[in-house]
Structures are given as structure tokens and as C-alpha cells.
Short mmCIF file of C-alpha atoms in Angstrom, two decimals:
data_model
loop_
_atom_site.label_atom_id
_atom_site.label_comp_id
_atom_site.label_asym_id
_atom_site.label_seq_id
_atom_site.Cartn_x
_atom_site.Cartn_y
_atom_site.Cartn_z
CA UNK A 1 -47.04 4.22 -109.78
CA UNK A 2 -49.77 3.20 -112.17
CA UNK A 3 -50.29 -0.54 -111.81
CA UNK A 4 -53.91 -1.30 -110.86
CA UNK A 5 -54.52 -3.51 -107.83
CA UNK A 6 -54.79 -7.11 -108.99
CA UNK A 7 -57.41 -8.13 -106.42
CA UNK A 8 -59.06 -7.21 -103.14
CA UNK A 9 -60.19 -3.81 -101.96
CA UNK A 10 -59.12 -0.82 -99.88
CA UNK A 11 -60.43 0.95 -96.78
CA UNK A 12 -60.68 4.54 -95.51
CA UNK A 13 -57.71 6.01 -93.66
CA UNK A 14 -55.73 3.18 -92.08
CA UNK A 15 -58.77 1.15 -91.07
CA UNK A 16 -57.32 -2.28 -91.78
CA UNK A 17 -59.77 -3.59 -89.18
CA UNK A 18 -62.48 -3.12 -91.82
CA UNK A 19 -60.87 -5.72 -94.08
CA UNK A 20 -63.51 -8.09 -95.51
CA UNK A 21 -63.52 -11.63 -94.20
CA UNK A 22 -63.49 -14.72 -96.35
CA UNK A 23 -61.18 -13.34 -99.04
CA UNK A 24 -59.88 -15.94 -101.51
CA UNK A 25 -56.59 -17.50 -100.54
CA UNK A 26 -53.54 -16.38 -102.49
CA UNK A 27 -50.30 -18.22 -103.08
CA UNK A 28 -47.71 -17.42 -100.40
CA UNK A 29 -43.96 -17.15 -100.91
CA UNK A 30 -41.54 -16.97 -97.98
CA UNK A 31 -38.15 -15.28 -98.38
CA UNK A 32 -35.59 -16.09 -95.69
CA UNK A 33 -32.53 -13.82 -95.60
CA UNK A 34 -29.35 -15.60 -94.49
CA UNK A 35 -25.70 -14.95 -93.71
CA UNK A 36 -23.46 -17.55 -92.00
CA UNK A 37 -26.33 -18.93 -89.87
CA UNK A 38 -26.73 -22.57 -90.88
CA UNK A 39 -28.06 -23.85 -87.54
CA UNK A 40 -30.51 -20.99 -87.24
CA UNK A 41 -31.57 -21.43 -90.86
CA UNK A 42 -32.21 -25.13 -90.21
CA UNK A 43 -34.46 -24.22 -87.28
CA UNK A 44 -36.42 -21.66 -89.28
CA UNK A 45 -36.90 -23.96 -92.29
CA UNK A 46 -38.05 -26.76 -89.96
CA UNK A 47 -40.59 -24.37 -88.42
CA UNK A 48 -41.90 -23.47 -91.86
CA UNK A 49 -42.66 -27.15 -92.44
CA UNK A 50 -44.83 -27.10 -89.30
CA UNK A 51 -47.04 -24.18 -90.29
CA UNK A 52 -50.82 -24.46 -90.04
CA UNK A 53 -50.79 -22.94 -93.50
CA UNK A 54 -47.87 -24.26 -95.51
CA UNK A 55 -46.08 -21.86 -97.86
CA UNK A 56 -46.37 -22.44 -101.58
CA UNK A 57 -42.64 -21.79 -101.95
CA UNK A 58 -39.63 -20.92 -99.82
CA UNK A 59 -36.60 -19.02 -101.09
CA UNK A 60 -33.40 -18.57 -99.08
CA UNK A 61 -31.53 -15.40 -100.05
CA UNK A 62 -27.89 -15.64 -98.99
CA UNK A 63 -25.95 -12.41 -98.48
CA UNK A 64 -22.52 -13.74 -99.47
CA UNK A 65 -21.76 -16.45 -96.90
CA UNK A 66 -18.31 -18.02 -97.28
CA UNK A 67 -19.99 -21.25 -98.37
CA UNK A 68 -23.46 -21.85 -99.69
CA UNK A 69 -25.92 -22.85 -96.96
CA UNK A 70 -27.51 -26.28 -97.11
CA UNK A 71 -31.21 -26.19 -97.91
CA UNK A 72 -33.60 -29.16 -98.13
CA UNK A 73 -35.23 -30.30 -101.37
CA UNK A 74 -38.00 -27.97 -102.49
CA UNK A 75 -36.32 -24.84 -101.06
CA UNK A 76 -34.72 -22.54 -103.61
CA UNK A 77 -31.39 -20.89 -102.85
CA UNK A 78 -30.24 -17.62 -104.41
CA UNK A 79 -26.95 -15.93 -103.53
CA UNK A 80 -25.12 -12.66 -103.96
CA UNK A 81 -21.47 -11.78 -103.53
CA UNK A 82 -20.11 -10.77 -100.13
CA UNK A 83 -19.75 -7.00 -100.48
CA UNK A 84 -20.60 -6.06 -96.92
CA UNK A 85 -23.98 -5.97 -95.18
CA UNK A 86 -26.48 -5.97 -98.05
CA UNK A 87 -29.67 -7.35 -96.52
CA UNK A 88 -31.82 -4.99 -98.61
CA UNK A 89 -30.33 -6.28 -101.85
CA UNK A 90 -30.53 -9.89 -100.63
CA UNK A 91 -34.24 -9.54 -99.89
CA UNK A 92 -34.86 -8.05 -103.33
CA UNK A 93 -32.91 -10.92 -104.88
CA UNK A 94 -35.02 -13.42 -102.95
CA UNK A 95 -38.29 -11.74 -103.87
CA UNK A 96 -37.29 -11.69 -107.55
CA UNK A 97 -37.05 -15.49 -107.40
CA UNK A 98 -40.61 -15.93 -106.08
CA UNK A 99 -43.89 -16.38 -107.92
CA UNK A 100 -46.42 -16.10 -105.07
CA UNK A 101 -49.08 -13.41 -104.70
CA UNK A 102 -48.29 -12.75 -101.02
CA UNK A 103 -44.78 -12.30 -99.64
CA UNK A 104 -43.68 -13.14 -96.11
CA UNK A 105 -40.16 -12.08 -95.12
CA UNK A 106 -38.14 -13.70 -92.37
CA UNK A 107 -34.53 -13.63 -91.28
CA UNK A 108 -32.70 -16.92 -90.83
CA UNK A 109 -32.39 -16.29 -87.08
CA UNK A 110 -36.12 -15.58 -86.67
CA UNK A 111 -38.14 -18.76 -86.21
CA UNK A 112 -41.94 -18.64 -86.67
CA UNK A 113 -44.58 -20.27 -84.51
CA UNK A 114 -47.01 -22.58 -86.37
CA UNK A 115 -49.75 -19.99 -87.05
CA UNK A 116 -47.34 -17.30 -88.22
CA UNK A 117 -47.89 -17.59 -91.97
CA UNK A 118 -51.63 -17.99 -91.72
CA UNK A 119 -51.97 -14.82 -89.68
CA UNK A 120 -49.45 -12.74 -91.63
CA UNK A 121 -50.98 -13.55 -95.01
CA UNK A 122 -54.60 -12.79 -94.06
CA UNK A 123 -54.52 -9.00 -94.44
CA UNK A 124 -52.52 -8.79 -97.70
CA UNK A 125 -54.97 -11.29 -99.21
CA UNK A 126 -57.86 -8.91 -98.51
CA UNK A 127 -56.07 -5.53 -98.67
CA UNK A 128 -53.24 -5.68 -101.21
CA UNK A 129 -51.82 -2.29 -100.07
CA UNK A 130 -51.25 -3.56 -96.52
CA UNK A 131 -47.77 -3.82 -95.02
CA UNK A 132 -48.03 -6.14 -92.02
CA UNK A 133 -45.48 -6.53 -89.24
CA UNK A 134 -45.60 -9.51 -86.91
CA UNK A 135 -44.42 -9.82 -83.33
CA UNK A 136 -40.73 -10.61 -82.89
CA UNK A 137 -39.96 -12.12 -79.53
CA UNK A 138 -36.42 -12.83 -78.34
CA UNK A 139 -34.83 -15.89 -76.76
CA UNK A 140 -31.43 -17.50 -76.34
CA UNK A 141 -31.87 -20.54 -78.58
CA UNK A 142 -28.18 -21.42 -78.75
CA UNK A 143 -28.63 -24.57 -76.66
CA UNK A 144 -31.56 -25.91 -78.64
CA UNK A 145 -31.67 -28.08 -81.74
CA UNK A 146 -33.45 -27.31 -85.04
CA UNK A 147 -36.04 -29.96 -84.26
CA UNK A 148 -37.10 -28.39 -80.96
CA UNK A 149 -40.54 -26.78 -80.90
CA UNK A 150 -39.84 -23.07 -80.81
CA UNK A 151 -43.11 -22.12 -79.12
CA UNK A 152 -42.17 -24.50 -76.32
CA UNK A 153 -38.48 -23.66 -75.85
CA UNK A 154 -38.71 -19.94 -76.65
CA UNK A 155 -40.60 -18.93 -73.49
CA UNK A 156 -38.18 -20.91 -71.29
CA UNK A 157 -35.20 -19.01 -72.70
CA UNK A 158 -36.92 -15.67 -73.28
CA UNK A 159 -35.04 -12.38 -73.47
CA UNK A 160 -36.61 -8.92 -73.10
CA UNK A 161 -38.57 -7.43 -75.98
CA UNK A 162 -37.92 -3.76 -76.82
CA UNK A 163 -40.17 -1.86 -74.45
CA UNK A 164 -40.39 1.17 -76.77
CA UNK A 165 -41.78 -1.03 -79.52
CA UNK A 166 -44.38 -2.69 -77.30
CA UNK A 167 -45.42 0.74 -76.04
CA UNK A 168 -45.75 2.02 -79.60
CA UNK A 169 -47.96 -0.87 -80.67
CA UNK A 170 -50.17 -0.39 -77.63
CA UNK A 171 -50.42 3.38 -78.16
CA UNK A 172 -51.38 2.97 -81.83
CA UNK A 173 -53.72 0.00 -81.24
CA UNK A 174 -51.46 -2.27 -83.28
CA UNK A 175 -50.88 0.51 -85.84
CA UNK A 176 -54.58 1.06 -86.45
CA UNK A 177 -53.87 4.67 -85.43
CA UNK A 178 -50.67 4.84 -87.48
CA UNK A 179 -49.46 8.18 -88.75
CA UNK A 180 -46.56 9.55 -90.79
CA UNK A 181 -44.07 8.58 -88.05
CA UNK A 182 -45.19 4.96 -87.65
CA UNK A 183 -42.71 3.54 -90.16
CA UNK A 184 -40.35 3.35 -87.15
CA UNK A 185 -42.35 0.39 -85.84
CA UNK A 186 -41.82 -1.87 -88.86
CA UNK A 187 -39.35 -4.80 -88.72
CA UNK A 188 -38.30 -6.48 -91.96
CA UNK A 189 -37.52 -9.76 -90.17
CA UNK A 190 -41.29 -10.35 -89.64
CA UNK A 191 -42.95 -8.63 -92.57
CA UNK A 192 -45.67 -9.43 -95.11
CA UNK A 193 -47.29 -7.71 -98.08
CA UNK A 194 -48.66 -8.55 -101.49
CA UNK A 195 -46.10 -9.10 -104.23
CA UNK A 196 -47.94 -6.49 -106.28
CA UNK A 197 -47.45 -3.87 -103.57
CA UNK A 198 -43.79 -4.78 -103.08
CA UNK A 199 -43.20 -4.17 -106.78
CA UNK A 200 -45.40 -1.08 -106.80
CA UNK A 201 -43.37 0.71 -104.12
CA UNK A 202 -40.07 -0.56 -105.51
CA UNK A 203 -38.90 -3.06 -102.91
CA UNK A 204 -36.01 -2.32 -100.58
CA UNK A 205 -33.55 0.48 -101.27
CA UNK A 206 -30.34 -1.38 -102.11
CA UNK A 207 -28.17 1.63 -101.31
CA UNK A 208 -28.47 0.64 -97.62
CA UNK A 209 -25.18 -1.15 -97.02
CA UNK A 210 -24.95 -1.26 -93.24
CA UNK A 211 -27.10 -2.73 -90.51
CA UNK A 212 -30.62 -1.34 -90.14
CA UNK A 213 -32.80 1.37 -91.61
CA UNK A 214 -33.94 -0.26 -94.82
CA UNK A 215 -37.18 -1.50 -93.24
CA UNK A 216 -38.09 1.97 -91.92
CA UNK A 217 -37.42 3.49 -95.34
CA UNK A 218 -39.55 0.88 -97.12
CA UNK A 219 -42.42 1.37 -94.65
CA UNK A 220 -42.18 5.15 -95.04
CA UNK A 221 -42.32 4.87 -98.83
CA UNK A 222 -45.27 2.47 -98.59
CA UNK A 223 -47.14 4.92 -96.34
CA UNK A 224 -46.58 7.85 -98.69
CA UNK A 225 -47.87 5.79 -101.60
CA UNK A 226 -51.17 5.27 -99.78
CA UNK A 227 -50.37 1.96 -98.14
CA UNK A 228 -51.80 0.60 -94.92
CA UNK A 229 -49.78 -0.34 -91.83
CA UNK A 230 -50.83 -3.11 -89.46
CA UNK A 231 -49.34 -5.08 -86.59
CA UNK A 232 -50.30 -8.71 -85.97
CA UNK A 233 -49.28 -9.42 -82.36
CA UNK A 234 -50.61 -12.97 -82.68
CA UNK A 235 -48.17 -13.71 -85.55
CA UNK A 236 -45.11 -14.60 -83.47
CA UNK A 237 -41.59 -15.44 -84.56
CA UNK A 238 -38.66 -15.94 -82.17
CA UNK A 239 -35.39 -14.15 -82.79
CA UNK A 240 -32.33 -16.06 -81.60
CA UNK A 241 -30.57 -13.52 -79.43
CA UNK A 242 -31.26 -10.12 -77.87
CA UNK A 243 -32.66 -7.08 -79.61
CA UNK A 244 -30.05 -5.11 -81.55
CA UNK A 245 -30.57 -2.08 -79.30
CA UNK A 246 -29.14 -4.02 -76.35
CA UNK A 247 -26.04 -5.09 -78.28
CA UNK A 248 -22.96 -2.91 -78.51
CA UNK A 249 -22.72 -1.38 -81.96
CA UNK A 250 -20.00 0.56 -83.71
CA UNK A 251 -20.87 4.28 -83.35
CA UNK A 252 -19.92 4.93 -86.97
CA UNK A 253 -22.33 2.24 -88.13
CA UNK A 254 -25.15 3.65 -86.02
CA UNK A 255 -24.45 7.14 -87.36
CA UNK A 256 -24.44 5.88 -90.96
CA UNK A 257 -27.81 4.19 -90.43
CA UNK A 258 -29.37 7.33 -88.95
CA UNK A 259 -28.04 9.55 -91.73
CA UNK A 260 -29.22 7.14 -94.43
CA UNK A 261 -32.76 7.13 -93.06
CA UNK A 262 -32.78 10.92 -92.54
CA UNK A 263 -31.73 11.48 -96.15
CA UNK A 264 -34.53 9.26 -97.49
CA UNK A 265 -37.55 10.08 -95.33
CA UNK A 266 -39.56 13.25 -94.76
CA UNK A 267 -41.34 12.37 -91.51
CA UNK A 268 -40.71 14.04 -88.16
CA UNK A 269 -38.65 11.80 -85.94
CA UNK A 270 -36.42 10.37 -88.66
CA UNK A 271 -35.67 13.17 -91.14
CA UNK A 272 -33.51 16.24 -90.66
CA UNK A 273 -34.89 19.03 -88.51
CA UNK A 274 -32.84 21.91 -89.88
CA UNK A 275 -30.45 20.80 -92.61
CA UNK A 276 -31.69 21.15 -96.16
CA UNK A 277 -31.24 17.44 -96.86
CA UNK A 278 -33.77 14.75 -97.60
CA UNK A 279 -37.14 14.99 -99.38
CA UNK A 280 -39.68 17.69 -98.55
CA UNK A 281 -42.73 16.59 -96.56
CA UNK A 282 -44.70 19.52 -97.97
CA UNK A 283 -44.89 20.69 -101.58
CA UNK A 284 -46.54 24.06 -102.23
CA UNK A 285 -48.02 24.95 -105.62
CA UNK A 286 -48.33 28.66 -106.24
CA UNK A 287 -50.92 29.45 -108.87
CA UNK A 288 -49.48 31.54 -111.74
CA UNK A 289 -52.22 34.16 -111.39
CA UNK A 290 -50.59 35.69 -108.30
CA UNK A 291 -49.02 39.08 -108.98
CA UNK A 292 -45.29 39.69 -108.40
CA UNK A 293 -45.55 41.35 -104.97
CA UNK A 294 -48.30 38.97 -103.89
CA UNK A 295 -46.16 35.97 -104.85
CA UNK A 296 -42.94 37.20 -103.23
CA UNK A 297 -44.61 38.15 -99.95
CA UNK A 298 -46.50 34.85 -99.82
CA UNK A 299 -43.41 32.76 -100.56
CA UNK A 300 -41.18 34.64 -98.14
CA UNK A 301 -43.80 34.33 -95.41
CA UNK A 302 -44.32 30.64 -96.08
CA UNK A 303 -40.66 29.63 -96.36
CA UNK A 304 -39.71 31.65 -93.28
CA UNK A 305 -42.20 29.52 -91.38
CA UNK A 306 -41.66 26.21 -93.22
CA UNK A 307 -38.08 26.28 -94.52
CA UNK A 308 -38.03 22.62 -95.55
CA UNK A 309 -40.98 22.97 -97.94
CA UNK A 310 -40.57 22.74 -101.71
CA UNK A 311 -42.49 25.11 -103.98
CA UNK A 312 -43.73 24.61 -107.54
CA UNK A 313 -43.63 27.81 -109.55
CA UNK A 314 -44.36 28.88 -113.09
CA UNK A 315 -41.67 30.50 -115.20
CA UNK A 316 -42.45 34.09 -114.24
CA UNK A 317 -42.50 33.31 -110.55
CA UNK A 318 -39.25 31.34 -110.82
CA UNK A 319 -37.59 34.36 -112.41
CA UNK A 320 -38.83 36.51 -109.53
CA UNK A 321 -37.60 34.15 -106.84
CA UNK A 322 -34.22 33.47 -108.39
CA UNK A 323 -31.89 30.63 -107.46
CA UNK A 324 -33.35 28.66 -104.56
CA UNK A 325 -32.88 24.87 -104.34
CA UNK A 326 -36.40 24.49 -102.94
CA UNK A 327 -38.01 25.72 -106.16
CA UNK A 328 -39.55 23.16 -108.55
CA UNK A 329 -41.13 23.73 -111.94
CA UNK A 330 -44.91 24.07 -111.99
CA UNK A 331 -45.15 21.69 -114.92
CA UNK A 332 -43.36 18.89 -113.06
CA UNK A 333 -45.36 16.16 -111.35
CA UNK A 334 -45.71 16.25 -107.59
CA UNK A 335 -42.81 14.29 -106.06
CA UNK A 336 -43.76 10.80 -104.89
CA UNK A 337 -41.76 11.53 -101.74
CA UNK A 338 -44.11 14.31 -100.59
CA UNK A 339 -46.91 13.69 -98.08
CA UNK A 340 -48.75 17.04 -98.12
CA UNK A 341 -49.65 19.47 -100.89
CA UNK A 342 -50.68 23.08 -100.33
CA UNK A 343 -52.28 24.80 -103.30
CA UNK A 344 -52.10 28.60 -102.90
CA UNK A 345 -54.67 30.36 -105.07
CA UNK A 346 -54.38 33.84 -103.57
CA UNK A 347 -51.69 35.55 -101.53
CA UNK A 348 -51.36 34.76 -97.81
CA UNK A 349 -49.23 36.01 -94.95
CA UNK A 350 -48.74 34.73 -91.43
CA UNK A 351 -46.24 33.60 -88.84
CA UNK A 352 -44.96 30.08 -88.25
CA UNK A 353 -47.90 29.10 -86.05
CA UNK A 354 -50.38 30.24 -88.71
CA UNK A 355 -48.74 28.27 -91.52
CA UNK A 356 -48.21 25.21 -89.36
CA UNK A 357 -51.84 25.15 -88.31
CA UNK A 358 -52.82 24.95 -91.98
CA UNK A 359 -51.02 21.62 -92.21
CA UNK A 360 -52.19 20.13 -88.94
CA UNK A 361 -55.81 20.08 -90.04
CA UNK A 362 -55.44 16.75 -91.84
CA UNK A 363 -55.81 13.78 -89.52
CA UNK A 364 -55.44 10.92 -92.02
CA UNK A 365 -59.17 10.54 -92.62
CA UNK A 366 -59.87 13.52 -94.93
CA UNK A 367 -57.89 14.28 -98.06
CA UNK A 368 -58.44 18.03 -98.44
CA UNK A 369 -59.58 21.16 -96.60
CA UNK A 370 -60.01 24.76 -97.68
CA UNK A 371 -57.85 27.38 -95.93
CA UNK A 372 -58.48 31.12 -95.45
CA UNK A 373 -61.84 31.29 -97.22
CA UNK A 374 -60.60 29.38 -100.23
CA UNK A 375 -57.31 31.23 -100.62
CA UNK A 376 -55.57 27.85 -100.37
CA UNK A 377 -56.28 24.15 -100.06
CA UNK A 378 -54.24 21.60 -98.13
CA UNK A 379 -54.23 18.03 -99.43
CA UNK A 380 -53.21 14.64 -98.04
CA UNK A 381 -51.37 13.12 -101.00
CA UNK A 382 -51.31 9.58 -99.65
CA UNK A 383 -55.11 9.41 -99.58
CA UNK A 384 -55.36 11.02 -103.01
CA UNK A 385 -52.89 8.50 -104.42
CA UNK A 386 -54.92 5.63 -103.01
CA UNK A 387 -58.19 7.02 -104.35
CA UNK A 388 -56.67 7.44 -107.82
CA UNK A 389 -55.33 3.88 -107.74
CA UNK A 390 -58.76 2.42 -107.01
CA UNK A 391 -60.77 5.05 -108.93
CA UNK A 392 -62.74 5.61 -105.71
CA UNK A 393 -63.45 9.18 -104.62
CA UNK A 394 -64.76 7.92 -101.27
CA UNK A 395 -61.21 7.02 -100.26
CA UNK A 396 -60.23 10.72 -100.39
CA UNK A 397 -63.13 12.68 -98.85
CA UNK A 398 -62.99 16.43 -98.32
CA UNK A 399 -63.26 17.97 -94.89
CA UNK A 400 -64.74 21.21 -93.58
CA UNK A 401 -62.89 24.52 -94.05
CA UNK A 402 -59.91 24.94 -91.77
CA UNK A 403 -59.65 27.91 -89.42
CA UNK A 404 -56.15 29.43 -89.26
CA UNK A 405 -54.54 32.77 -88.47
CA UNK A 406 -53.33 33.17 -92.06
CA UNK A 407 -54.37 36.50 -93.54
CA UNK A 408 -55.18 37.12 -97.19
CA UNK A 409 -52.62 39.37 -98.86
CA UNK A 410 -53.85 42.83 -99.86
CA UNK A 411 -52.31 45.51 -102.05
CA UNK A 412 -51.54 47.52 -98.92
CA UNK A 413 -48.80 45.00 -98.05
CA UNK A 414 -45.73 45.88 -100.10
CA UNK A 415 -42.58 43.80 -100.13
CA UNK A 416 -40.83 46.64 -98.31
CA UNK A 417 -43.40 46.69 -95.52
CA UNK A 418 -43.34 42.90 -95.26
CA UNK A 419 -39.56 42.67 -95.03
CA UNK A 420 -39.40 45.64 -92.69
CA UNK A 421 -41.88 44.07 -90.34
CA UNK A 422 -44.48 46.82 -90.21
CA UNK A 423 -46.93 44.80 -92.32
CA UNK A 424 -47.33 42.27 -89.50
CA UNK A 425 -46.71 38.53 -89.64
#
């Protein structure tokens, strides 16, 4: 990702609360995803005409309805063939038809209150790397008409909101304290970001072809790229019907969604815990200066503790290690899917707790810390990517040296003694 930000600024960590006020207004495009929901679409489009800040354009992206939905003059309709549930592809199709600088995504069955657009667009106008999720409330709107005022009828027909989601927003202070697992709190039905950022991270993954998961994957990819996550609880849209978690779903569909997310994310809570599938959260670069025994002991120690890590090795080290699917070439770029980078300059040995502690020293505010008296350095790649994008070193500050139980390798530790267990570790 090399495109420079077209406007605005960035902030340290995830401090979206430091966004400057009074940023210039940007053109806003709304994409409404639709499938066989004409009455709900009518309600949502009527609500968009009542916004305190009117959109510059509205695009309806139809996911293969049996007949084209009716849209009023001034609303653009784009359609794709009915090849199953393809909301991710439909959203990308809708976004491709827009020209605005800020995108706001809605589903046809999710009707916004009047201040929704104004509040959702504010952060992406100031912080173009921000991914903003609004508040989706639930109501049974089946007995209402498209002309009814949703903020009036919604509360009278309200259904429960997901308690786990409300708890998560409260615990993270509306995602101000977001971390690598917070992509789970993003909902594509009430989402906003700059068009530049949407293109920069690549939009939705169109290989998602069943209900759910594509929003978590997009948010995860945005986070890894150095994006910001924010929740706007005052930007409310009403979903017609209960939350999906309360509806009976086909077990095979739920399994397919979980597997798809696990295969595409590297964060605890959504990726695999033991299987060697999905991208590595940690990439380790072993400097080519390490001697053969030093390298083998270090790698065996590290991968015994962190088996899902990937390691970048020079040609001589690759020949030593042999065939291992976790080995990458030293000359290859760091994978965009990785969150952490450990640069090993000198040999190290330790148990699982020692290696894990070397990774837990980054809290999202510092980008690098020395380990074991300079034998290694652990880096937060998302902060480094952001700093490189803005050419601002202050966005990736270094932290103090990190204390761990890792021990520098010495010539007294042979591979035989390491494997036999009498070298410790």
C-alpha cells in the first residue's frame, strides 16, 4: 500500500478522540446493499432524504433480486447476478459506482435517524484512516410505512440489542481502547470510511459467499494496515428485525462463516488456535550473521513456543532448517497480514512464557522495544505502516527496553544439549 493520504491527518495509537475539529467537509456517498427488500429500501431511502446533512449521492447495490428494485430519481442502481449471498461483492460494486470522498454503508433494512450521516462522516473527514461503526438498534418495523419517522416508531417497537456488543463498546470506550481483537465489533450495515482508505485496504473480500464475516475481515485488514477504529453511538440506524444471533441459522452456514474468518485473520479470538491455517500474527526475521548452531537452537526454541509464527531466513539458514511451511525468504517483503515483527540479531533461548512476554510488551502506543539487551527487537507493524504512510516518525515511537526471561545463546549450548533438555529452556 503506497498511496499517500489525500487529506487530513493521523493520530498516535488509536486516539481518534484527538481528531482536529473544523475539518473541511468532503463529498459523501451512501451505498445501500439490497436483496428482495423493496419496502425496507423505500423506508431507508426516505430516511436519507431527511438527513441533517444530505448525501451527495446514493447508490443502491442489488445482490441479484428477482426483479430490479424501484429507486427514485437521483438514486443510482447497480446490480449483480444472483449467485448466492454475495453482500461483499455487492458492496464493492456499489462503491465502484460512487465518486464521493467519504463512504457510508447501509443495508436496505437498516434505516438511519436524521443525524446519522453527519455524525458518521465527521471522523473520516478529519482522519482518512478511520473506520467508523455506528449504533445499530433493532425494531419490528413490519407494521410501519416508509413515510413513518423511524426515530419515533423505532423505540415503540424496539427489540433487544446484542448485549455482548454493547458490553464491548463500553469496555473499549467506544473502541478508543481498541486492540487486535476489536474487529469483531464492526458491523458493515452501519459503516463509514474515506473512499481513499477503502481502496487502500482493498474493499471487501468477495470470496465471502455466505452470511456474515466479511465486515470482521475488512476491519481486521484495516487495523493491520494502521487504520483507526471508532464507534459513534450517537449515529443511530434501526434494523428491521432482530439481531442475527437471535435467529435460527443453518449450522453449516455458521461453520462456513467461522472457518472463512479464521482462515483470513491472525488475531486471537477469530483465527485458528492450533491448526497451521491462516496468516501468521508474528513474523520473525533471523539475521544472517547467526551461526548454524545458534540459528537452529534459536529457531527451535522460538517455534516450540510460538508454533504459528513465520520466520524469514537467508539462504544458508533455509538450507539448515529444511522444508518447513513457516519459512519465508529473507529477501521477501514482510507480509501485509502480519501484525508483529521480531528481529533476532543474536541467538536466544527460552520457554513459551519467555517468548510470549517478548510480544506482550507492545501496547499499541509504542512501535518498537529492545529485547534481551539488544539481542532482538519487537516491532508493531501497524504503527510502522502508518508512520511510513504519513512520513511521520512520531506516529511510531520507540519504547524502553523490555525485560523478559529470554537468555542469550552461548557456545556452551549445543544443539544436542538443547534437544536433550539439559541446556535449560
